[in-house]
Coordinates of C-alpha atoms in Angstrom, one line a residue:
G4 CA -42.0 37.3 53.7
T5 CA -42.8 33.4 53.9
Q6 CA -40.7 32.0 51.0
A7 CA -37.4 34.6 52.4
H8 CA -37.7 32.5 55.7
T9 CA -38.2 29.4 54.0
N10 CA -35.4 30.2 52.0
M11 CA -33.1 31.0 55.1
H12 CA -34.6 27.9 57.1
G13 CA -33.6 25.9 53.8
L14 CA -29.7 27.5 53.5
R15 CA -29.4 27.2 57.3
A16 CA -30.1 23.5 57.0
L17 CA -27.8 23.3 54.2
A18 CA -24.7 25.0 56.0
R19 CA -25.8 22.6 59.1
H20 CA -25.3 19.4 56.5
R21 CA -22.5 20.9 54.6
H22 CA -20.5 21.4 58.3
S23 CA -21.6 17.7 59.0
L24 CA -19.6 16.4 56.1
A25 CA -16.9 17.7 57.9
H26 CA -15.2 19.1 55.1
A27 CA -15.8 16.9 52.3
D28 CA -14.8 19.4 49.0
R29 CA -10.8 19.7 48.9
I30 CA -8.4 20.7 46.0
V31 CA -5.7 18.7 45.5
L32 CA -2.6 19.9 43.6
R33 CA -0.5 16.2 43.3
D34 CA 3.4 15.7 42.4
L35 CA 4.6 19.4 42.1
V36 CA 8.1 19.1 41.5
F37 CA 11.0 22.0 42.6
R38 CA 14.3 22.1 42.9
G39 CA 15.4 23.1 46.6
R40 CA 18.6 24.0 48.5
H41 CA 16.9 22.1 51.7
G42 CA 18.9 19.7 53.8
V43 CA 21.6 19.4 57.0
L44 CA 24.4 19.0 54.8
A45 CA 26.4 21.7 53.2
A46 CA 26.3 19.8 49.8
E47 CA 22.6 19.5 49.9
R48 CA 22.5 23.5 50.2
E49 CA 25.0 24.1 47.7
L50 CA 24.1 21.4 44.8
G51 CA 20.4 21.7 45.4
Q52 CA 17.8 18.7 44.7
R53 CA 14.6 17.5 43.6
F54 CA 11.8 17.9 46.1
E55 CA 8.0 16.7 45.7
V56 CA 4.9 17.9 46.8
D57 CA 1.5 17.1 47.2
I58 CA -0.9 19.6 48.6
V59 CA -4.9 18.9 49.7
M60 CA -6.6 22.1 50.5
Q61 CA -10.2 21.6 52.5
T62 CA -12.6 24.4 51.2
D63 CA -16.2 24.8 50.1
H64 CA -16.9 24.5 46.4
E65 CA -20.9 25.4 47.3
A66 CA -20.3 29.1 45.8
A67 CA -17.7 27.9 43.3
A68 CA -20.5 25.4 42.1
A69 CA -23.3 27.6 42.2
S70 CA -21.4 30.8 40.0
D71 CA -19.2 28.5 37.6
H72 CA -16.9 31.8 38.2
I73 CA -13.0 31.3 38.8
D74 CA -13.3 33.8 41.3
D75 CA -15.3 31.8 43.9
T76 CA -12.8 29.3 44.0
V77 CA -9.2 28.8 44.7
S78 CA -6.6 29.7 41.7
Y79 CA -4.3 26.1 41.4
V80 CA -2.1 28.7 39.6
G81 CA -1.8 30.8 42.9
V82 CA -1.3 28.0 45.0
Y83 CA 1.1 26.8 42.9
D84 CA 3.2 29.8 42.8
Q85 CA 2.8 29.8 46.8
V86 CA 4.6 26.6 47.1
R87 CA 7.1 27.1 44.5
S88 CA 8.3 30.4 46.5
V89 CA 8.7 28.8 49.5
V90 CA 10.4 25.1 47.9
E91 CA 13.0 27.3 45.7
G92 CA 13.3 30.3 48.5
P93 CA 15.8 30.0 51.4
P94 CA 17.5 27.0 52.6
R95 CA 16.3 25.2 55.9
A96 CA 17.9 22.3 57.4
L97 CA 14.4 20.3 57.9
I98 CA 11.8 19.6 55.5
E99 CA 9.7 19.6 58.2
T100 CA 10.8 23.5 58.3
V101 CA 9.7 23.8 54.6
A102 CA 6.5 21.8 54.8
V103 CA 5.0 24.0 57.9
E104 CA 6.2 27.1 55.6
V105 CA 4.4 26.0 52.7
A106 CA 1.2 25.6 55.0
R107 CA 1.6 28.8 56.5
E108 CA 1.7 30.6 52.8
V109 CA -1.1 28.7 51.2
L110 CA -3.4 29.5 54.4
S111 CA -2.3 33.2 54.5
G112 CA -2.7 33.5 50.8
N113 CA -6.3 31.9 50.6
A114 CA -8.7 33.1 52.4
R115 CA -11.0 30.2 51.0
V116 CA -8.7 27.3 52.1
D117 CA -10.3 26.5 55.5
E118 CA -7.3 23.6 56.0
V119 CA -4.2 22.2 54.2
T120 CA -1.9 19.2 54.3
V121 CA 1.4 19.2 52.8
V122 CA 3.2 16.5 51.7
L123 CA 6.7 16.9 51.0
R124 CA 9.1 14.4 49.6
K125 CA 12.6 14.0 49.2
P126 CA 13.9 11.6 46.9
Q127 CA 17.8 11.8 47.3
V128 CA 18.0 11.2 50.9
P129 CA 21.7 11.1 52.0
I130 CA 21.8 7.8 53.8
N131 CA 23.8 4.6 53.4
G132 CA 21.0 2.4 51.8
I133 CA 18.3 2.5 49.2
L134 CA 15.2 4.1 49.8
A135 CA 12.6 5.8 47.3
Y136 CA 12.5 9.0 49.0
A137 CA 11.9 10.5 53.1
S138 CA 8.7 12.5 53.5
V139 CA 7.0 14.8 55.9
E140 CA 3.3 15.8 56.3
V141 CA 1.9 18.7 57.9
S142 CA -1.7 19.5 58.4
R143 CA -2.6 23.1 59.4
D144 CA -5.6 25.4 59.6
R145 CA -7.1 28.4 60.3
E146 CA -7.0 28.6 63.5
W147 CA -3.6 27.7 63.8
L148 CA -2.8 30.6 61.4
L149 CA -4.4 32.9 63.9
L150 CA -2.5 31.0 67.0
L151 CA 0.4 31.9 64.8
R152 CA 0.3 35.5 64.3
R153 CA -1.0 35.9 67.6
A154 CA 2.2 34.6 68.7
R155 CA 4.3 36.8 66.6
Q156 CA 2.4 39.9 67.9
A157 CA 3.3 39.1 71.7
I158 CA 6.9 38.8 70.8

């Protein structure tokens, strides 16, 4: 009776506190490297080139920390494979397209991920000059994924 009520009150307070931290829990996969065939120029699509990716996933580590069990967190292997499937997948003209597709794939395949930020770097930019890389960064969340699915159903 009373202890159960206290525990529920405590759990609600904990949930409110966690929410106030504004997604302080993250899983980061940095400097993933793949070969892709993305670019505006035909040569980029034919030859392919190196792409580098950073993934930052906002999630909640509370369940994983409590259980210390792999099933209560996001699988790094799974996310790596999802990113690979997009970057090594069908050629796209724009790295913006690739980055958004990576975000969609990660959110779709991982219910524990609330939001994902994808940084996609293209080191070999066909430009008449010197630069380390060109990159795009996109952040998408679960609400975006839901709206995207609704929009596609309406078509």
